[in-house]
Each structure stands twice: as C-alpha cells, then as structure tokens.
Coordinates of C-alpha atoms in Angstrom, one line a residue:
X1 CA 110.3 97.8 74.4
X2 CA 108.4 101.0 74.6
X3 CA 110.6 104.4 75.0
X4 CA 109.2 107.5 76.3
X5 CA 110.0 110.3 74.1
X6 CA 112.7 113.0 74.9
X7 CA 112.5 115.2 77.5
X8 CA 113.9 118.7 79.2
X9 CA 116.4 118.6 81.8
X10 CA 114.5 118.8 85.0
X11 CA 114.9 122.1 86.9
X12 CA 116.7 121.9 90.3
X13 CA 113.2 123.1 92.1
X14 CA 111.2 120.0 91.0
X15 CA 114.5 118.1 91.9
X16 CA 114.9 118.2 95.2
X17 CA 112.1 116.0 96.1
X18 CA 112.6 113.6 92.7
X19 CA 116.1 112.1 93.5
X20 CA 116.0 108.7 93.3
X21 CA 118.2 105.8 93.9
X22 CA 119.1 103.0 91.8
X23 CA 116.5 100.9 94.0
X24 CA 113.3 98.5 93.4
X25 CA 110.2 100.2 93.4
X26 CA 107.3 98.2 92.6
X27 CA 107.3 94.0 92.3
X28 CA 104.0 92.8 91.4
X29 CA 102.3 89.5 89.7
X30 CA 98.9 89.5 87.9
X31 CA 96.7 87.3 86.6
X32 CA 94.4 89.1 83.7
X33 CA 92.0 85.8 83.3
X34 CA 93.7 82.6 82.1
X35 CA 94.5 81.1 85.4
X36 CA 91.7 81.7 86.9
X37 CA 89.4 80.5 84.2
X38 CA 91.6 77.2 83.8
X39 CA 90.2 76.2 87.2
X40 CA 86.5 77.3 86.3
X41 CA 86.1 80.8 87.5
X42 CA 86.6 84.5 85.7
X43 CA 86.8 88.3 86.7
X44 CA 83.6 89.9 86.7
X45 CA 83.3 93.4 86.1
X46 CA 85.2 96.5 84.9
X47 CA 86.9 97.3 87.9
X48 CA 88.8 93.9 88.7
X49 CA 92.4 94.8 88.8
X50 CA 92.8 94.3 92.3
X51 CA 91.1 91.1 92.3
X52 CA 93.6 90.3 89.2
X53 CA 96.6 90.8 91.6
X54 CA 98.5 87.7 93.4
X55 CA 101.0 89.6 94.9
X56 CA 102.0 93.1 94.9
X57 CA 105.3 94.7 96.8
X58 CA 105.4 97.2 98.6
X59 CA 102.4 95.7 100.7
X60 CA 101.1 99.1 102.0
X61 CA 101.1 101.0 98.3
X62 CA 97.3 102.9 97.9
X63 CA 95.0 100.0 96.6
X64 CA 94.3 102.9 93.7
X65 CA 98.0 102.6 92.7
X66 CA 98.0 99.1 92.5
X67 CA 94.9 99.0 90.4
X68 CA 96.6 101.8 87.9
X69 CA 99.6 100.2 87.7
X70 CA 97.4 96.8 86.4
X71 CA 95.5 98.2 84.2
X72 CA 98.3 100.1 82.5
X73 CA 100.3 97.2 82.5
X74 CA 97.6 95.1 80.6
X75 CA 96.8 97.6 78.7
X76 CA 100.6 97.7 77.3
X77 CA 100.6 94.3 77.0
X78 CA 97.4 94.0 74.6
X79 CA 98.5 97.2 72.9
X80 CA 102.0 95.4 71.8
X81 CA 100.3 92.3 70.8
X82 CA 98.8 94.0 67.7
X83 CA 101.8 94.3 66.3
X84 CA 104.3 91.5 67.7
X85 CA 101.8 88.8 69.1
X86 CA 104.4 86.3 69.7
X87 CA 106.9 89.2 71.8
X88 CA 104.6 91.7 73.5
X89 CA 105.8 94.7 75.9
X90 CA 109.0 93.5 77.5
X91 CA 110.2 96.6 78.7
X92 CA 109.3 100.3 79.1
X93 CA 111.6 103.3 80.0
X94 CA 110.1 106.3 81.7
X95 CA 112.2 109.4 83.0
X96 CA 112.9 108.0 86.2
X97 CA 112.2 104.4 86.0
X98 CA 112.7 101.2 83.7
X99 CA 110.3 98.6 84.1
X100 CA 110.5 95.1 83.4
X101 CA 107.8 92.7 81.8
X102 CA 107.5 88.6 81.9
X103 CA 104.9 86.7 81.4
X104 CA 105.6 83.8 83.9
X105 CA 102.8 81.7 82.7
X106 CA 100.0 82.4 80.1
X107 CA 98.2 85.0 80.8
X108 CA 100.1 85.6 83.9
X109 CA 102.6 88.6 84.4
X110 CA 105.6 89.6 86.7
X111 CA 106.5 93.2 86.7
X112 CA 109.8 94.9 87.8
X113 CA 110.1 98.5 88.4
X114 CA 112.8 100.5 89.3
X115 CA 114.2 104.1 89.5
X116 CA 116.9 105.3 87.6
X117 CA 119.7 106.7 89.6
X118 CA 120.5 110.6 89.4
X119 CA 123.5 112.7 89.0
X120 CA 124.3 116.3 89.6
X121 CA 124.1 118.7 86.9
X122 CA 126.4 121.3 86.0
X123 CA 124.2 123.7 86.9
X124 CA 123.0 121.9 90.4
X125 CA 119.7 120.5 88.5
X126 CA 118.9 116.7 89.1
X127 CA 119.9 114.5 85.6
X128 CA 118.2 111.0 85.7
X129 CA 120.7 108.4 84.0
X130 CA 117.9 106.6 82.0
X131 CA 120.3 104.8 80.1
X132 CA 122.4 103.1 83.2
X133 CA 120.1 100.1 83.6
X134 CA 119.3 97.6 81.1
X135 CA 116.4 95.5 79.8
X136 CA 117.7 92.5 79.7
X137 CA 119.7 92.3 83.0
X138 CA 116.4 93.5 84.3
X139 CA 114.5 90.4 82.8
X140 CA 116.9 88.5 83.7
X141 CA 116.5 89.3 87.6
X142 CA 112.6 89.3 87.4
X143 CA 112.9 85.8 85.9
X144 CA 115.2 84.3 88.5
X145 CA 112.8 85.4 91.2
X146 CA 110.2 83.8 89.5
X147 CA 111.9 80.3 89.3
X148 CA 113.1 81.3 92.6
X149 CA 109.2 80.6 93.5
X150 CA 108.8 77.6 90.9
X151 CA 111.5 75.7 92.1
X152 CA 110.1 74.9 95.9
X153 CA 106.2 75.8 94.9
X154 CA 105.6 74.4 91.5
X155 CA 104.2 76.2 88.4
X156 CA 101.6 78.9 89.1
X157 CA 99.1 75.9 87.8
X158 CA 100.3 73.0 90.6
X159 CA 100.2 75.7 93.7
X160 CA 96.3 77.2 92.2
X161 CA 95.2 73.3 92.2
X162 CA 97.5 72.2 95.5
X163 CA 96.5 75.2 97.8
X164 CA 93.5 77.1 96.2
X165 CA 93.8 80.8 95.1
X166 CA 94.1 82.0 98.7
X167 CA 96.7 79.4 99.3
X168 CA 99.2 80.8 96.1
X169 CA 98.4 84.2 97.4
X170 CA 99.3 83.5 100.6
X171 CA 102.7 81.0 99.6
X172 CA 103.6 83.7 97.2
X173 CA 103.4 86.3 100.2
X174 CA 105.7 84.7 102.1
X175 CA 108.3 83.8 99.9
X176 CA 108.9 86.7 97.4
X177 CA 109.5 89.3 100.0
X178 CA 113.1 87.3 100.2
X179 CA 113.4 87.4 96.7
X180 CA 112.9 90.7 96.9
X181 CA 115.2 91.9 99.3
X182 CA 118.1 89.7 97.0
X183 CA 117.1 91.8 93.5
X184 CA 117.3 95.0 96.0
X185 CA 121.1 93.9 96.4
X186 CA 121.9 92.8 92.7
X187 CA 120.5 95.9 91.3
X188 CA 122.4 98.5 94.1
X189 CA 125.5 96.3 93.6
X190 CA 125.4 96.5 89.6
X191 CA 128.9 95.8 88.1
X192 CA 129.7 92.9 85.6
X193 CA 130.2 90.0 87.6
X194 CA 127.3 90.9 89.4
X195 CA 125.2 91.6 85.6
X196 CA 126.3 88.1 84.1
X197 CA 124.5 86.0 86.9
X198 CA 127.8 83.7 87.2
X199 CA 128.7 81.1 89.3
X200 CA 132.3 80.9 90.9
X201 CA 134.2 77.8 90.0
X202 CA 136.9 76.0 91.8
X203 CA 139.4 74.3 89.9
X204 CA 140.4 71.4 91.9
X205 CA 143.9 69.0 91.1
X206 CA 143.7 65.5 89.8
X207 CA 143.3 63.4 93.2
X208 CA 140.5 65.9 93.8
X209 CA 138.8 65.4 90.8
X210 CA 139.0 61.8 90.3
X211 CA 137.6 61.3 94.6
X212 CA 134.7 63.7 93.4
X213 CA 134.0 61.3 90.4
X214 CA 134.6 58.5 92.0
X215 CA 132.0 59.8 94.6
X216 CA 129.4 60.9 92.2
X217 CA 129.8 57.2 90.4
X218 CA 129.7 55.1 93.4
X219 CA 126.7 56.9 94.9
X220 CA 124.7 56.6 91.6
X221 CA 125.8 53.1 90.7
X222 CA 124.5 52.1 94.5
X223 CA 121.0 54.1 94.2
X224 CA 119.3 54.2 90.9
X225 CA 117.0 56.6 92.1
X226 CA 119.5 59.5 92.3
X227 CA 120.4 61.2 89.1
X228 CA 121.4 64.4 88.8
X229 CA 124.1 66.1 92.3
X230 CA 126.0 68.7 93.0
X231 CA 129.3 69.6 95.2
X232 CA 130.1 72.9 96.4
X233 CA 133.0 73.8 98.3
X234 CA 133.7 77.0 100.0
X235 CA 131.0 78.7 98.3
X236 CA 132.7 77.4 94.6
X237 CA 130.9 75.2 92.3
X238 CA 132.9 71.5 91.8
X239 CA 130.8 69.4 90.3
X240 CA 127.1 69.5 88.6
X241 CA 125.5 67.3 86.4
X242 CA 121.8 69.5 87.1
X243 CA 120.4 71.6 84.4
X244 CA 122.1 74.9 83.3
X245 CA 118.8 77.2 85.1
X246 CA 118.6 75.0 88.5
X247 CA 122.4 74.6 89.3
X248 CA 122.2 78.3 88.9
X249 CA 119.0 78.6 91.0
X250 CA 120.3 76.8 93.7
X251 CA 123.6 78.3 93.8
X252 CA 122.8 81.8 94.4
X253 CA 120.2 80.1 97.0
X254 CA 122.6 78.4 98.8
X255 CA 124.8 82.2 98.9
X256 CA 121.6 84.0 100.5
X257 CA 119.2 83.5 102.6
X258 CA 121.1 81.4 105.6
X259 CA 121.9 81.9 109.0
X260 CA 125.7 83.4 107.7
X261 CA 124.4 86.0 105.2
X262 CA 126.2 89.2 106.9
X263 CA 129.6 90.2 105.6
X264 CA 131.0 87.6 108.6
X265 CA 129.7 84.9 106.0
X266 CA 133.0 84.7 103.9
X267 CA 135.1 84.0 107.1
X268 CA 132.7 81.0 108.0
X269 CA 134.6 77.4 108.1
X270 CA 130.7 75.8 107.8
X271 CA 130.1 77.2 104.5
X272 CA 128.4 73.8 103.5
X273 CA 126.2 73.2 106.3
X274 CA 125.4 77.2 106.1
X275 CA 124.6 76.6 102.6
X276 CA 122.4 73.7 103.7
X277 CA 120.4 75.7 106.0
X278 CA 120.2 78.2 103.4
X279 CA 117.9 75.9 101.3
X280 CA 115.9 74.6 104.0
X281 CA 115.4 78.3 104.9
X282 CA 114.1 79.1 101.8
X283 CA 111.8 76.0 101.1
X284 CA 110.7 76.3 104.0
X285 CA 111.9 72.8 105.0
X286 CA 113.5 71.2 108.1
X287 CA 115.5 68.3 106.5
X288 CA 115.4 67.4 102.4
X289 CA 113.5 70.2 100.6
X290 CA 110.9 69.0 98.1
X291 CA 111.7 70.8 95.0
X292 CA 109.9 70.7 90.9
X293 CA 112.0 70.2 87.8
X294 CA 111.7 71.8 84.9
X295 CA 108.8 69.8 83.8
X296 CA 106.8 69.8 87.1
X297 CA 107.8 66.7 88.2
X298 CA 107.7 66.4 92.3
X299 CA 111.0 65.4 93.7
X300 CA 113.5 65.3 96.6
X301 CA 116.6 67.7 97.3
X302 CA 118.7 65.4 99.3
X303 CA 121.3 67.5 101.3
X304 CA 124.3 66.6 103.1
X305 CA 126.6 69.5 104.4
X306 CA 129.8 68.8 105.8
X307 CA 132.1 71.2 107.3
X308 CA 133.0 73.5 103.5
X309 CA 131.1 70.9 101.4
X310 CA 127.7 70.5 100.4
X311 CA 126.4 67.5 98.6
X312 CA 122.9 67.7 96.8
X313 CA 121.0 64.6 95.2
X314 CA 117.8 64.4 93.5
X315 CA 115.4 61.7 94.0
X316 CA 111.9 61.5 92.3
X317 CA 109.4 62.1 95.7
X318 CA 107.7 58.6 94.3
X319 CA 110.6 57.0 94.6
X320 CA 112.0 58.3 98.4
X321 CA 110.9 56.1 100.6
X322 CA 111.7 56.5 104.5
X323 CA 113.9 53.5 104.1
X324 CA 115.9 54.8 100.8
X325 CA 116.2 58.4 102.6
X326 CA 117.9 56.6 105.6
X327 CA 119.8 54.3 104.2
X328 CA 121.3 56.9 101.7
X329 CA 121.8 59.1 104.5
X330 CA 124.3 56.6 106.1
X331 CA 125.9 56.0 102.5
X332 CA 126.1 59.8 101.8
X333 CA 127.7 61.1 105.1
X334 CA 130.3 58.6 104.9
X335 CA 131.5 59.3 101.2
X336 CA 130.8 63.1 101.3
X337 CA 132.7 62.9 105.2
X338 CA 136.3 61.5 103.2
X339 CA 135.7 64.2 100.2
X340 CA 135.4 66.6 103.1
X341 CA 138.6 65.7 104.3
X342 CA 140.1 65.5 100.9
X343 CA 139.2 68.8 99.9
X344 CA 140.3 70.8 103.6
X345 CA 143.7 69.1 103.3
X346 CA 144.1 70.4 99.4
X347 CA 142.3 73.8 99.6
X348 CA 142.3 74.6 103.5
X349 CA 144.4 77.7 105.3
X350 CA 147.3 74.8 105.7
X351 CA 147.0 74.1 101.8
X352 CA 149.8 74.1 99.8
X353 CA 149.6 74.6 95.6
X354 CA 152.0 72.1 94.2
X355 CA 149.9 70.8 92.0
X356 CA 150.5 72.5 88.9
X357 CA 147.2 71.5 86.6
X358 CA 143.7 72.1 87.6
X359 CA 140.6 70.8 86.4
X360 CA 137.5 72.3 86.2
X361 CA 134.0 69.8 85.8
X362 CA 133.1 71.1 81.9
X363 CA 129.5 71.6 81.0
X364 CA 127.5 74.0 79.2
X365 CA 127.9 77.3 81.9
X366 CA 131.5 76.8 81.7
X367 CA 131.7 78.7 78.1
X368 CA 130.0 81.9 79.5
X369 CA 128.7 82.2 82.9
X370 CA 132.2 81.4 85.0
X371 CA 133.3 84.5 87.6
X372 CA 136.3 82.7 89.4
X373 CA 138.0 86.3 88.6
X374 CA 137.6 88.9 91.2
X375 CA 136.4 92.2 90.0
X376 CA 139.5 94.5 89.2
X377 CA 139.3 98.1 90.5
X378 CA 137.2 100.3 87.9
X379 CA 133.8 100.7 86.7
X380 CA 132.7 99.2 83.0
X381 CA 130.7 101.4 81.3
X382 CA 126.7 100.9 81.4
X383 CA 127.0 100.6 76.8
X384 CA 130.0 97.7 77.7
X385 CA 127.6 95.9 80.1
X386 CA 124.6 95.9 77.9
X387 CA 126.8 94.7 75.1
X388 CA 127.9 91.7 77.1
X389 CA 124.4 91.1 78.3
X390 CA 123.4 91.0 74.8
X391 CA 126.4 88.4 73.5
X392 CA 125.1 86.0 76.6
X393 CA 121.5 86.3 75.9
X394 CA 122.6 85.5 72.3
X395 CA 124.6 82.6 73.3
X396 CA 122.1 81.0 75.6
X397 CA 119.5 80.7 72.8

C-alpha cells in the first residue's frame, strides 16, 4: 500500500469544482508483456501503453490519460517489487481517490479507482474523507468483477487462444461495462452487509430439508455426470454443495443483471426464473450457460427455474450430450416442480411458522459470510468496517 503524505486542508475556492462523490472513476485491465509474449508476440517500442491496454472504462477518457494512468500503474508495480517481490503495490491512497491493484493473471493487472467522498468543513472548505474506503473491500470488489469475467469466458489465457487478442478485447468490452455498473452500486451503497460480500440464507424446517436432500441425492444418484447444485429460494441460498468463490459468484449474478432488477424486483413471485434469466443474461446464453471452474475446466450450468426456485447443476461440457441435457431436463422439472410446491406451501404469503427448529445446509460460508439479518438503523463506523474486513480476510486464508 503506498500512502501519499499529509496534506493542507483544501481552501473552499479550489473546492468548488473538486467535490467528489463516493463513485468509480477509472476501471481498467493491462497487459505489460506476459500474455502477449505467451502466444508469440511482444510490445515494441517506448510508447506502448495503449497497445498494453484490454480494456479501459470510461470508454471516451483522453487516449493521453489512459496511457499515464499505465505507465504509472506499472511503474508502481515494478517500483514495489524491489522490496516485496512476492506482494507488490496493492493499493495507493491519493487526496481524493483510493485505488485498487490485482494482478488477475501474471503479468496482467486490474485497476480500481475511486473518489473519496467529501464533507463540509467548519469553515465552508471542502474535506476529502480519505480514510472512509478501504483496501481490502476495494480488492475484494475488483476481484469479484474479475471472476465475474472468468466464470463465463475462461482465464485471460483460454479467451487470448479461443478468440484472438481482438476477440478478449472485444468479449471483455461487452461484459465488464455490467460489472461495472454493479461495483458503481456496492461502493455508493457501502454499509456492512453490503462490505462482507454475504449471501442471505434461508433456514428451512425438517420436511424442507430432508425433500431438498432427498432431491439433491436422487438427481445425482440418477446422473453421474452432475456433481456439484444449488437451490435458491426467494432470493435465499438453501442448499450448495459448489465451491465457497462460485456459489458466491453466481449468487450475486443471479440478484443483478435480470429482467426484475428495479426496486419492483423484491415483490416478484418469479424470483427463480428471474434469477434464471439473470444468468443467461449475463453469459450471454439462451438456455444452459457454459461456465469454467476453478481450474479451467469447460462445463455446463444446467438451470431450471420454477416459480421462487432455482435449480443449478453442473455437468462437464464433454460429458452433456443432447440426449443427457434432454433427458435430465424431463427428470429435473419434475423433482424441482414438487420442491416448488413444497417450499410455497412452507414459506409463501399463506405460510404459517409452526415449525419451531430450522435448519440451515452447513458449509464453509456459513461461519462468516451469512446476512440473513437486516441491517438495523445506524451507520458503523468506516475503523469498525475495516476491522471486520480484516477478521474475514484473516479467516478465509
């Protein structure tokens, strides 16, 4: 993390013109030499930093800017590797913005910049709150639009050698602007729930829990190919057995980018075909997405929304045939149709709560990333926030 070193408090002359939003400035992705040379070719010449870039938002910033804006970035980057060459810049805080730093693949950086908000003065003079926003929830958003990216595209690597340089400039064009415009919410809408990156749960009662089970068995008893699925009801979490990063990935994926995404989206009695739609939307997809794990691996996001509940099943792509995709279609609509049922008669408007115990499906997230409370009125305090930030970062290691 590089600091910038103290300052005077701005004047309220120079601050009329310099009051900033908490809001996204910059979003860009640059390549300073290993990609490209992986697949044979190299950046010639000094002045390559636009050629180095693979995407850069806004679209219409000064091609000047954007070249700066590289070259200080990799110049930061090699600077900090003299001293820590395993951890290199990670973040850098100006006066009136914090910027983020990953490097997504080797060689290969995502930068996040945005403005620190601003607060009246006792005097009338503009104050920038430089310590409001911090690193690691930062990282943590610029990473999730990353794998955002990864999960429907592949590694930087696959889409290079699947589409050609103009081809990952061009896939990476179309989908981060959506990305984009989700960060632009999470960082205007900072509070704790919001900071954590949770997942709301829905504790269900025991005839709930044991149809889900019973659902997930049968299914993968009957197909071999499927391994890991997932139920969602109502927008809540049920059941997962995918890895702690992609349940979390497709989560927040299935809560933006649908045809229901307004505030009109919580009244909704199709929340699991909206959520459906959501995904197709954002892989670009008309029935069952093709998705990567987290080793590269091509597969198959089978999904089946019905009424509140959505069903999703991976298959490896080798293995989904036309035949298996059909015939598990008729198997899937039938079993997720009676869970449907099941769950609207428990945890519909007409739903009673007699059921005393609840159970919720335990895996790793459930120890820290769970945010089936609703926020209570009052802010926390940016220093609480970056302390809880720093006990889940700790934990996830």
């Amino acid at each position: 993390m590089i600091r910038r070193p103290p300052r005077s408090t701005l004047s309220s002359s120079s601050a009329a013109s310099d009051v900033y939003k908490r809001q996204i400035c910059a979003w860009y992705m640059f390549d300073t030499g290993p990609l490209r040379e992986s697949f044979g070719g190299r950046y010639k010449g000094d002045d390559c930093n636009l050629e180095k870039l693979l995407f850069f938002y806004p679209e219409d910033c000064d091609d000047n800017q954007k070249k700066d804006r590289v070259g200080c970035c990799e110049a930061l980057v090699n600077f900090t590797k003299v001293f820590s060459p395993d951890k290199p810049c990670s973040a850098v805080h100006l006066e009136k913005q914090r910027h983020a730093y990953l490097e997504c693949a080797p060689g290969v950086w995502c930068v996040l910049e945005v403005n620190n908000p601003v607060d009246a003065g006792a005097e009338g003079e503009a104050m920038y709150q430089e310590e409001e926003l911090d690193d690691l929830w930062l990282q943590s958003l610029l990473k999730q639009s990353y794998d955002f990216f990864r999960l429907f595209h592949g590694n930087l690597s696959q889409c290079w050698e699947r589409m050609g340089e103009d081809g990952l400039r061009s896939a990476l064009a179309n989908f981060m602007p959506r990305c984009i415009g989700i960060l632009a919410d999470q960082i205007s809408q900072y509070n704790v729930l919001n900071s954590l990156d949770g997942i709301t749960y829905l504790p269900v009662d025991k005839q709930v829990f044991l149809s889900i089970q019973y659902v997930v068995n049968i299914i993968e008893s009957s197909f071999e190919e499927v391994k890991p699925c997932a139920f969602i009801y109502d927008d809540q979490l049920v059941w997962s057995g995918f890895e702690q990063d992609m349940i979390r990935n497709l989560y927040h994926m299935c809560l933006h980018g649908g045809p229901s995404i307004d505030s009109s989206r919580h009244k909704s009695a199709q929340k699991g075909v909206d959520a459906a739609s959501s995904l197709r939307t954002w892989s670009g997809c008309q029935e069952h997405p093709t998705m990567y794990d987290d080793d590269g691996n091509e597969c198959i996001l089978f999904l089946c929304g019905i009424g509140q509940v959505l069903a999703m099943f991976q298959l490896p792509r080798a293995q989904a045939t036309d035949a298996l995709l059909l015939s598990l279609n008729e198997y899937v609509m039938t079993e997720v149709g009676n869970l449907a049922k099941i769950m609207a008669k428990n945890y519909g408007p007409a739903a009673g709560s007699d059921e005393p115990w609840k159970y919720i499906y335990f895996n790793q997230m459930n120890l820290a990333l769970k945010t089936s409370l609703a926020q209570k009125a009052g802010a926390v305090t940016p220093a609480v926030m970056r302390t809880l930030n720093e006990m889940l970062a700790h934990f996830e290691r």
